[in-house]
CSV table of C-alpha atoms in Angstrom, one decimal:
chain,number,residue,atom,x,y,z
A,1,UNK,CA,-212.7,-61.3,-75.0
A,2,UNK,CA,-209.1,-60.8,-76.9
A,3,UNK,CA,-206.4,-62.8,-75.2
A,4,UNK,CA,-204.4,-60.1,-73.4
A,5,UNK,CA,-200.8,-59.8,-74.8
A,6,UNK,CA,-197.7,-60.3,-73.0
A,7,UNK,CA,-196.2,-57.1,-71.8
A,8,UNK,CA,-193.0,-58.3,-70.1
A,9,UNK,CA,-190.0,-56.9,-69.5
A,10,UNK,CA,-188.8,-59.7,-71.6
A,11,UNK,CA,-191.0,-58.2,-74.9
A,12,UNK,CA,-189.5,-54.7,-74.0
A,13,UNK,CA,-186.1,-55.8,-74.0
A,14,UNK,CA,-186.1,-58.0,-77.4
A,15,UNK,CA,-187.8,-54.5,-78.8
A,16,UNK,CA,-184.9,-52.9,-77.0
A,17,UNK,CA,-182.2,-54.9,-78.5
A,18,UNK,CA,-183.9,-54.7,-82.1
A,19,UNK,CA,-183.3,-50.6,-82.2
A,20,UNK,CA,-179.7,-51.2,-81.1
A,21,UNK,CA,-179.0,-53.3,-83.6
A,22,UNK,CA,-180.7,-51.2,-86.4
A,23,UNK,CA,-179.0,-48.3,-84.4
A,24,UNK,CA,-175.4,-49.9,-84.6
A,25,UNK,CA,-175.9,-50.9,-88.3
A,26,UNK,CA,-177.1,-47.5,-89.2
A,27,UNK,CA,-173.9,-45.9,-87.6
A,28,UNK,CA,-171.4,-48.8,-89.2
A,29,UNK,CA,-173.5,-47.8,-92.9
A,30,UNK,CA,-172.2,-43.9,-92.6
A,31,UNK,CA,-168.9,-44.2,-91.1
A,32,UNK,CA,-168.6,-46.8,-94.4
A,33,UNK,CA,-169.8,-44.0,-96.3
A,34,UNK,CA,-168.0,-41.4,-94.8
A,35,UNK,CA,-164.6,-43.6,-95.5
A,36,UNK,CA,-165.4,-43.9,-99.2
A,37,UNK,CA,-165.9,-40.2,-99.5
A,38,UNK,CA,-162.3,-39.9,-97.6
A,39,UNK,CA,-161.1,-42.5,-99.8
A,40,UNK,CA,-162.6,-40.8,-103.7
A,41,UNK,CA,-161.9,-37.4,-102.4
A,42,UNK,CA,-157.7,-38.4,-101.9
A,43,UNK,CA,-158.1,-40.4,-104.8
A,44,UNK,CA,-159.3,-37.0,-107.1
A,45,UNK,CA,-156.7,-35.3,-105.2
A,46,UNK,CA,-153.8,-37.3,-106.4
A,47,UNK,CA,-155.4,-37.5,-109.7
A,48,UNK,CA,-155.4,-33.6,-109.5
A,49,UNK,CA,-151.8,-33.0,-108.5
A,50,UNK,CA,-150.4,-35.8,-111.2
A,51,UNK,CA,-152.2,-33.6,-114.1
A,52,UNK,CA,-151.3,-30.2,-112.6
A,53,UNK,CA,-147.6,-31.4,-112.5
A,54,UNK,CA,-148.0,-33.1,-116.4
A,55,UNK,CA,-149.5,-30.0,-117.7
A,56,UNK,CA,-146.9,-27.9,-116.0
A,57,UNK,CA,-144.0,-29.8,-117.6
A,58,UNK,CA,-145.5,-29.1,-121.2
A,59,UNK,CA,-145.9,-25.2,-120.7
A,60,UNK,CA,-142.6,-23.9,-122.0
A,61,UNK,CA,-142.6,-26.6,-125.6
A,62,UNK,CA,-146.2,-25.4,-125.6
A,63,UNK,CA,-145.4,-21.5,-126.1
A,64,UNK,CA,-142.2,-22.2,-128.1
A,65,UNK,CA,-145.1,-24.1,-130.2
A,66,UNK,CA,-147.6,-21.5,-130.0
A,67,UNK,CA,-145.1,-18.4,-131.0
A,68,UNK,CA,-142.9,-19.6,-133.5
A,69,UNK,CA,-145.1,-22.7,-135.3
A,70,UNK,CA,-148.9,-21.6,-134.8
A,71,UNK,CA,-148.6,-18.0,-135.3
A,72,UNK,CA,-145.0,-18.2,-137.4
A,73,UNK,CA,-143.3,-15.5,-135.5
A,74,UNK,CA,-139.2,-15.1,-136.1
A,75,UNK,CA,-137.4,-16.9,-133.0
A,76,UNK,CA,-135.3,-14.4,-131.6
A,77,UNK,CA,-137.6,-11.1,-132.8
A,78,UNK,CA,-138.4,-9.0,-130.0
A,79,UNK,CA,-142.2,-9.4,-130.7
A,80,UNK,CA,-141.5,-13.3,-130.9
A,81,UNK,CA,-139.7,-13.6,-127.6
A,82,UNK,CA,-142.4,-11.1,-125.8
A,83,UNK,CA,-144.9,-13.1,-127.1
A,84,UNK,CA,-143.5,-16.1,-125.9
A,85,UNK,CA,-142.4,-14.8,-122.2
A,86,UNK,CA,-146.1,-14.1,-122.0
A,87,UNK,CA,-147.8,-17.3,-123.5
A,88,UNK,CA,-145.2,-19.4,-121.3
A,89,UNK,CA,-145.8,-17.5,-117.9
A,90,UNK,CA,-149.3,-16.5,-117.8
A,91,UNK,CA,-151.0,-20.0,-117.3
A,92,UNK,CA,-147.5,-20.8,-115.4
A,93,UNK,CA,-147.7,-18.5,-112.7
A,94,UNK,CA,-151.9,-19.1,-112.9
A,95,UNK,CA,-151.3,-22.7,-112.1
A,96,UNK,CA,-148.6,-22.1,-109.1
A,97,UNK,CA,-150.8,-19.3,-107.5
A,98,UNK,CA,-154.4,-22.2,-107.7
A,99,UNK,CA,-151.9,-24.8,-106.1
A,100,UNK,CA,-150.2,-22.7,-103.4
A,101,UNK,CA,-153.4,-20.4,-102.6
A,102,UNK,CA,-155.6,-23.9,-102.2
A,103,UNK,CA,-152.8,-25.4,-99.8
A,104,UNK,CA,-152.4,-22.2,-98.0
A,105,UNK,CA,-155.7,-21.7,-97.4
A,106,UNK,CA,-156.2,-25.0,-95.7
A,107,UNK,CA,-153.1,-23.8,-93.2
A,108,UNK,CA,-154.8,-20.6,-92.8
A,109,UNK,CA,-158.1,-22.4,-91.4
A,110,UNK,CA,-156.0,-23.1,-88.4
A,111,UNK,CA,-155.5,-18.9,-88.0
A,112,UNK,CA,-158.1,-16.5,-86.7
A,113,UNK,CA,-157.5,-12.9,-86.1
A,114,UNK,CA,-158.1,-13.9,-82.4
A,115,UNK,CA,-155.9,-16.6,-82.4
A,116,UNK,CA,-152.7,-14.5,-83.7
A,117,UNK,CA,-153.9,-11.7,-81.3
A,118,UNK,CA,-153.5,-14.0,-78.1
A,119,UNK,CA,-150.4,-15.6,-79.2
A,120,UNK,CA,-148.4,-12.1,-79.5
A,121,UNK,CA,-150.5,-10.2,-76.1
A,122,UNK,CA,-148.1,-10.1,-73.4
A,123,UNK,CA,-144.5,-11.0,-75.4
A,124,UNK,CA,-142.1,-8.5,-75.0
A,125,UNK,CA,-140.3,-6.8,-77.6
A,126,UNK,CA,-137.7,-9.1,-79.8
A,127,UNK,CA,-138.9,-12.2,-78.9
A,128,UNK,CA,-142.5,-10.5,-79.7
A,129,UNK,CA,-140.9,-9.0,-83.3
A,130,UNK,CA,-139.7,-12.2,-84.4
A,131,UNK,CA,-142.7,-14.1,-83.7
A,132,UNK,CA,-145.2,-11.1,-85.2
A,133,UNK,CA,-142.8,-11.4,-88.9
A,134,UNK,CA,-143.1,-15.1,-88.9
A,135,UNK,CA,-146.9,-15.1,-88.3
A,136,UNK,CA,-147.4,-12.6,-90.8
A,137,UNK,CA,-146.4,-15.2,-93.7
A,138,UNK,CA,-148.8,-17.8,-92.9
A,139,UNK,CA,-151.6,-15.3,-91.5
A,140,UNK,CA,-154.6,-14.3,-94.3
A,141,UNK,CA,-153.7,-10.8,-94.0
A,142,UNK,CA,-152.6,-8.1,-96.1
A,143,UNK,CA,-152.7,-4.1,-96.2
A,144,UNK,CA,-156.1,-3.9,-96.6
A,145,UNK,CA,-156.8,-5.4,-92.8
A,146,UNK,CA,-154.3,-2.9,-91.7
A,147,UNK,CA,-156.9,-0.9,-89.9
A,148,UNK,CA,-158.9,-3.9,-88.3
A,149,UNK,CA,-156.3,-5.9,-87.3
A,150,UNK,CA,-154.1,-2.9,-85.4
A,151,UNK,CA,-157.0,-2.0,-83.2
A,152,UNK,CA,-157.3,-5.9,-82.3
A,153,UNK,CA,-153.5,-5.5,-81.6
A,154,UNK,CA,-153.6,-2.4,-79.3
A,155,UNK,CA,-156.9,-3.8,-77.9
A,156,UNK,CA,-155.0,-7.4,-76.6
A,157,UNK,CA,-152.3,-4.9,-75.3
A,158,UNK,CA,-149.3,-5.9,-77.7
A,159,UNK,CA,-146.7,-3.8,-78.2
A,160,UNK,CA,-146.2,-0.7,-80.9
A,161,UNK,CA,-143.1,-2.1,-82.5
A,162,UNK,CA,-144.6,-6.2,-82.3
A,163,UNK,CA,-148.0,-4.7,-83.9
A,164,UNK,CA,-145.8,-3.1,-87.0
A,165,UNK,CA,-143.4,-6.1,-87.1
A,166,UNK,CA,-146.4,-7.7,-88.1
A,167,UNK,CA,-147.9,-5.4,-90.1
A,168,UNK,CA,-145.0,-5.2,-92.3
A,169,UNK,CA,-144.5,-8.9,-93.0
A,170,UNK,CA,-147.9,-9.9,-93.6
A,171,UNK,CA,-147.9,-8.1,-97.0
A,172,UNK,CA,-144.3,-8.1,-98.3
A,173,UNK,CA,-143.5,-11.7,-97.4
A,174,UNK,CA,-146.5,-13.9,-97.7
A,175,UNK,CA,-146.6,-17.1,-99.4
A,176,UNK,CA,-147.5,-16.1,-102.9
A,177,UNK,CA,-144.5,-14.1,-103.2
A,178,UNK,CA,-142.2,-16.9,-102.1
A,179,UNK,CA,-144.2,-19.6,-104.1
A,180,UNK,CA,-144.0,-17.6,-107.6
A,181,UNK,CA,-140.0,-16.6,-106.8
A,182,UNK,CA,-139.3,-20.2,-106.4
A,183,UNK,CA,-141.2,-21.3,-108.9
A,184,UNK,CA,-139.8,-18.4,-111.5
A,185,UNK,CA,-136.5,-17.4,-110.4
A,186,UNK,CA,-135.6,-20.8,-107.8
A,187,UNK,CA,-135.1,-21.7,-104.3
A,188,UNK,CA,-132.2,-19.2,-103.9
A,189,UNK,CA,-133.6,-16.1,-104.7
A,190,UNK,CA,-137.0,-16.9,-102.8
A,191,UNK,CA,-135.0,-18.0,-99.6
A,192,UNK,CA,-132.9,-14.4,-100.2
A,193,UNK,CA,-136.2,-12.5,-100.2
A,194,UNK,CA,-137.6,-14.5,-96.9
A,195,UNK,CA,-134.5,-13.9,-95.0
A,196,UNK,CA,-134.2,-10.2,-96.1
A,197,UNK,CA,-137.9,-9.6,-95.4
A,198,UNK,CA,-138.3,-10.8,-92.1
A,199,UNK,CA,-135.2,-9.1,-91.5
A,200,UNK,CA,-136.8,-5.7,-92.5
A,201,UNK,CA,-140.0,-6.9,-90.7
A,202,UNK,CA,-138.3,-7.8,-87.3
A,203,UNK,CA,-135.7,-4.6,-87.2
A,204,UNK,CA,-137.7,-2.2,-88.3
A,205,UNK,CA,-140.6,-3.1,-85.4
A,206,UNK,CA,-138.0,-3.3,-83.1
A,207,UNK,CA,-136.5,0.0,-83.8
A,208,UNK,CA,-140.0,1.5,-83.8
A,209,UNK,CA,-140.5,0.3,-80.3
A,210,UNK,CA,-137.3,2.0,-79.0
A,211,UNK,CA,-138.7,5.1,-79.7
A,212,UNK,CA,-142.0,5.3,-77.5
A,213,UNK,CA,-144.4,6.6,-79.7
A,214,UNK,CA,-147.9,5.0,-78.5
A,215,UNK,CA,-148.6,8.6,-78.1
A,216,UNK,CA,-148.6,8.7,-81.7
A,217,UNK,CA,-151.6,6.3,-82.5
A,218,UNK,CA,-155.5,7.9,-83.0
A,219,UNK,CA,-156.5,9.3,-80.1
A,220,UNK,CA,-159.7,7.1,-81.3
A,221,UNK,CA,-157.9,3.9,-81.4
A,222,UNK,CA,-156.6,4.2,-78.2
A,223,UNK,CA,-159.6,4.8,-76.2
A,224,UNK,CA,-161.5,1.8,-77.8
A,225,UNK,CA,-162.4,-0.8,-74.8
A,226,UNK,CA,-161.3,-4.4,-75.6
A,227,UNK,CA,-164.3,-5.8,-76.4
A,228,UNK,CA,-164.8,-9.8,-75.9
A,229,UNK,CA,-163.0,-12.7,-77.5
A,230,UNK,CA,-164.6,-14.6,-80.2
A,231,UNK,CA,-164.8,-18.4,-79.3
A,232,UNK,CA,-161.4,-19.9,-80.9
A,233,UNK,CA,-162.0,-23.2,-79.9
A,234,UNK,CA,-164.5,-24.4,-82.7
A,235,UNK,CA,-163.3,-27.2,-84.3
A,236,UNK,CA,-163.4,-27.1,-88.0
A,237,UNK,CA,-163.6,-30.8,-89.9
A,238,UNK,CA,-161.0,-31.5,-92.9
A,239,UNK,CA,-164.1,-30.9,-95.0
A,240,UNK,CA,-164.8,-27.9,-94.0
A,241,UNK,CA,-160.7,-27.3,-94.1
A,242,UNK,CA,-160.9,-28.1,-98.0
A,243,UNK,CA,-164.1,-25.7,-98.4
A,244,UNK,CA,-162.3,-22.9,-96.7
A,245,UNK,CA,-159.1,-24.0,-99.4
A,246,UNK,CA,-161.5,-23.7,-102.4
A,247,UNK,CA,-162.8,-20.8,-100.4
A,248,UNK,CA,-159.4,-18.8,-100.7
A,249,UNK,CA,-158.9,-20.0,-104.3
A,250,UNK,CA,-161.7,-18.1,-105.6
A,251,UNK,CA,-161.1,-15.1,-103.0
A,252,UNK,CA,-157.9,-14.5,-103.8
A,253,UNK,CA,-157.0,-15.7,-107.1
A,254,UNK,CA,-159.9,-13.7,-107.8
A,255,UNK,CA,-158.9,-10.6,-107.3
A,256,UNK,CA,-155.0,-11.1,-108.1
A,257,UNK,CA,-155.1,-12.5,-111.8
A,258,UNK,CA,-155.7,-8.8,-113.2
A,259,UNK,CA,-152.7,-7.9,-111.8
A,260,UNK,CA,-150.7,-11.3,-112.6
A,261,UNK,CA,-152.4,-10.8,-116.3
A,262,UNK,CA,-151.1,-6.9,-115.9
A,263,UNK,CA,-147.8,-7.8,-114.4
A,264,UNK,CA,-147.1,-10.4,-116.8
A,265,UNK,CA,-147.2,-8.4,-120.0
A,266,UNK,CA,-145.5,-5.5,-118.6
A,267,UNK,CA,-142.5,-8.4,-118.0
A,268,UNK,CA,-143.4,-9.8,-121.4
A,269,UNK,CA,-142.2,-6.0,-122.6
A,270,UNK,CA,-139.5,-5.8,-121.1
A,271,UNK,CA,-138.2,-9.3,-122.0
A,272,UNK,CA,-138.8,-8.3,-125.6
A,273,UNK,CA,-137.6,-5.1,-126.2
A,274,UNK,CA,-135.5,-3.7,-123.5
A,275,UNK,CA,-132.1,-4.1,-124.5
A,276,UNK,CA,-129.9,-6.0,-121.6
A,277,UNK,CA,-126.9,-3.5,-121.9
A,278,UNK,CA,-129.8,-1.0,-121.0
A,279,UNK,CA,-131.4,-2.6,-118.0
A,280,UNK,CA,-128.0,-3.4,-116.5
A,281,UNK,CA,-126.8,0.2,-116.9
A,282,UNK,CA,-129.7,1.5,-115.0
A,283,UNK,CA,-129.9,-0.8,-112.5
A,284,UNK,CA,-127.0,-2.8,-112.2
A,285,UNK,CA,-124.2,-3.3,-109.9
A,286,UNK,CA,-122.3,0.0,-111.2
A,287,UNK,CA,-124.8,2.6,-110.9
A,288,UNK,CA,-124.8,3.6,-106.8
A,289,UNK,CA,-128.1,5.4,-107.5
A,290,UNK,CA,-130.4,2.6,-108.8
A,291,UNK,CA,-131.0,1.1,-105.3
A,292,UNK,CA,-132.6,4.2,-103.9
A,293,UNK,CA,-134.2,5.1,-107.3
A,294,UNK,CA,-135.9,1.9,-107.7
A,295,UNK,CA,-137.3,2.5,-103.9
A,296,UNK,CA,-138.7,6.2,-104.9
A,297,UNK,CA,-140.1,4.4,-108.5
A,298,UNK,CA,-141.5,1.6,-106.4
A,299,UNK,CA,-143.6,3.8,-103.4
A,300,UNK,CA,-146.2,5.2,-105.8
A,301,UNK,CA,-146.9,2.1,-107.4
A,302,UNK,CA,-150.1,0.1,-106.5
A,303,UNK,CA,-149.1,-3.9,-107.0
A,304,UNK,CA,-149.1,-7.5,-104.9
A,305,UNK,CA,-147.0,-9.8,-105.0
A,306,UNK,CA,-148.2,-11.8,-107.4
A,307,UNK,CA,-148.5,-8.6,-109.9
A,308,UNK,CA,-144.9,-7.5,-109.1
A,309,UNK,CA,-143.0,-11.0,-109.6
A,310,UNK,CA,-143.4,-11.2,-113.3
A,311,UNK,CA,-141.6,-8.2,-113.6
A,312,UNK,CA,-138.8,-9.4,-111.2
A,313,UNK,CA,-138.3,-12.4,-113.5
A,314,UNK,CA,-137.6,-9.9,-116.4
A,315,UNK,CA,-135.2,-7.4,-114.7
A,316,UNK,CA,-133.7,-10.0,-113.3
A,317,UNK,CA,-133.4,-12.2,-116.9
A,318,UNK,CA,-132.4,-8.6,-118.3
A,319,UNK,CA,-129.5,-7.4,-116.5
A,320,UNK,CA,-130.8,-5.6,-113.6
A,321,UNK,CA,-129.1,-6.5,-110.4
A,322,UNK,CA,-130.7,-8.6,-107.6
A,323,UNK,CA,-130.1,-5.9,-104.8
A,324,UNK,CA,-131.8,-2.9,-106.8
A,325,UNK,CA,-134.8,-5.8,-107.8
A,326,UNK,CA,-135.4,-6.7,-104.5
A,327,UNK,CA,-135.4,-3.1,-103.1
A,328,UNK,CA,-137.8,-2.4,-105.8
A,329,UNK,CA,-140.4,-5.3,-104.9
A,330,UNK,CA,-139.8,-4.6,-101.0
A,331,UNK,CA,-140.5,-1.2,-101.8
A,332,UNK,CA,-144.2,-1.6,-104.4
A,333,UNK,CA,-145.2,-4.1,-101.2
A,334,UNK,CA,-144.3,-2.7,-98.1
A,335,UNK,CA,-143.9,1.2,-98.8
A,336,UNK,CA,-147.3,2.0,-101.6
A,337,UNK,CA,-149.3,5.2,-101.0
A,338,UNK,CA,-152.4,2.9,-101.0
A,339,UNK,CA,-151.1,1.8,-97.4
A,340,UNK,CA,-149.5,4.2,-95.9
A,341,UNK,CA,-153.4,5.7,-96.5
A,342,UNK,CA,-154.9,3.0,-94.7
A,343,UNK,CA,-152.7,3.2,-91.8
A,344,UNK,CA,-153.1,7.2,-91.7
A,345,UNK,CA,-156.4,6.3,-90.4
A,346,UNK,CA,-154.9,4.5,-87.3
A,347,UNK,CA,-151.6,6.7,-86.9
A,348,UNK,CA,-150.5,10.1,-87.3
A,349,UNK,CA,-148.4,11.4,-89.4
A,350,UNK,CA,-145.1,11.4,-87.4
A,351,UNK,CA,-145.5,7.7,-86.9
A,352,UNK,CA,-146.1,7.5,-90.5
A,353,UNK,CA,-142.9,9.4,-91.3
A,354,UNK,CA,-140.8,7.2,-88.6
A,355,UNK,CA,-142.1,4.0,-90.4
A,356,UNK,CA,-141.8,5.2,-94.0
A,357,UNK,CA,-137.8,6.1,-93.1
A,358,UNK,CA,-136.9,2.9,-91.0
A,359,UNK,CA,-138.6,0.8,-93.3
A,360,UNK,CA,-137.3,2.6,-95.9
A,361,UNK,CA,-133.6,2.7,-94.6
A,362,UNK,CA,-134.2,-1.3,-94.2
A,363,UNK,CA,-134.7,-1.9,-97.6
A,364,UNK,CA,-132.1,0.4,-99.4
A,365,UNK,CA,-129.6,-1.7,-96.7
A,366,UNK,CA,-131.0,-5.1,-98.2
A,367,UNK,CA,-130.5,-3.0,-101.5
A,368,UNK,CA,-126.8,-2.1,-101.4
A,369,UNK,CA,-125.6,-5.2,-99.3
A,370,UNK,CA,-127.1,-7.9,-101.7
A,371,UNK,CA,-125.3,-5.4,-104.7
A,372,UNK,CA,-122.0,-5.7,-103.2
A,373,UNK,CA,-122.1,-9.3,-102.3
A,374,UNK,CA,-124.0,-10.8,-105.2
């Protein structure tokens, strides 16, 4: 007969103790491993942001290179200084829109449409207004979510003139607009076009909601029940963060750079070959009609942000006055037929016509006052 073996407690336990260990050294081997992933993926990101900012620098020598030495065009020709407006700002505004949309989207993965829904239910009006603006910069939002996000609003029971506060912010001052006037025109004139437009966003929701028109949303939208909340606790992982970063990079940049490319050479144009005594007669300081005739140009036109700034930069570099500029930009953002379409299908056309004419009669006000002070 074998010899029987010991089956002890004492066996058990050494057997025990042996799976713990490997257990324990298995879990000290990832979080090692996890830590040098941390480690080369900061390592590649300030590797990343050190060439961005080298390349950056050598952007304006390089087109000054490219215009007037590679292709031997006549400094100072209107085809030579269009030629180098566009060489200069195409991969310059390119590069600030891949930085700022990458950051941006790792703030917006802390935003959900449920989120921003709960933190505006219930606030009453003003204190409601200011907060809807200010979320509307940071939120990943824009006219095309008009429709979506307003029966969310209504549904969570937040006001009429809190709902349009927000809906007029999120598109005219998100963060691409502010990044590429910093980065083209400087700090001043982007903090000019934050405070103006979350003044137009805030006022113009607020007057809205002294007026009492609820009864002037869809029928349809109205009689939707509030269906249930989507779970807004899930944690999301600085990996997955980063993902949803590169995630926005290739959404939005995406679909922007046609218009950037567009909005670019149009500028390009004008910083060629309009003549600055021109620009400035049409819409400078002196002529009292270019504020609301650069609104009533602006309203059929179909452009973002990052399409419209380009042009900005050559008004502005031309002439034109920074009242009757920023009443034209307001104006292609806030006030296009493409979204006054969209929200058509949520309200009817007297609220349409109340919202055209106090957003409307906000901007020609930012228009005239920044003329007169400026």
């Amino acid at each position: 007969m074998e010899p029987i073996k010991p089956t002890g407690c004492c066996g058990a336990d050494a057997e025990l103790h042996q799976i713990t260990d490997e257990e324990k050294q298995n879990e000290h081997n990832e979080h090692n491993e996890q830590k040098d992933q941390k480690m080369k993926r900061v390592a590649w990101g300030i590797f990343g942001i050190a060439l961005w900012f080298v390349l950056y620098k050598q952007l304006l020598p390089f087109s000054h290179w490219f215009a007037y030495s590679l292709l031997g065009l006549a400094p100072g020709s209107h085809f030579g200084e269009a030629v180098q407006f566009f060489v200069y700002d195409s991969p310059k505004v390119m590069m600030l829109l891949l930085l700022i949309v990458f950051a941006v989207g790792i703030v917006r993965s802390f935003f959900t449409p449920e989120k921003t829904r709960s933190l505006l239910a219930g606030k009453r009006e003003v204190t409601g207004n200011i907060m809807a603006a200010s979320l509307g910069i940071v939120t990943p939002f824009c006219s095309c979510s008009a429709v979506p996000l307003f029966i969310g609003f209504v549904q969570a029971g937040v006001p009429l003139g809190v709902t349009l506060s927000f809906l007029i912010a999120a598109p005219m001052v998100n963060e691409v607009a502010l990044v590429l006037l910093y980065g083209l025109l400087g700090w001043k004139i982007a903090g000019l076009y934050l405070v103006t437009g979350l003044a137009v966003a805030i006022v113009s929701g607020w007057i809205i909601g002294r007026f009492n028109m609820e009864s002037s949303i869809e029928d349809w939208v109205r009689e939707i029940r509030a269906g249930e909340q989507l779970d807004m606790d899930t944690q999301l992982t600085w990996t997955d963060r980063i993902e949803q970063g590169k995630e926005a990079v290739r959404d939005i940049v995406g679909k922007v750079w046609p218009y950037v490319i567009a909005g670019i050479g149009v500028g390009a144009a004008i910083h060629g070959y309009v003549p600055e005594d021109f620009m400035a007669a049409v819409m400078g300081k002196d002529a009292w009609w270019s504020v609301p005739g650069a609104v009533l140009v602006g309203i059929p036109m179909y452009s973002n942000a990052a399409g419209i700034v380009p042009i900005v930069e050559a008004l502005l570099g031309k002439g034109a006055a920074l009242g009757t500029v920023l009443a034209f930009m307001m104006s292609v953002i806030a006030l296009s037929l493409p979204e006054m379409v969209i929200l058509r299908k949520v309200l009817k056309p007297k609220l349409i016509g109340v919202f055209i004419a106090v957003v409307g009669g906000g901007i020609l006000l930012t228009g005239f006052l920044f003329n007169m002070i400026i």
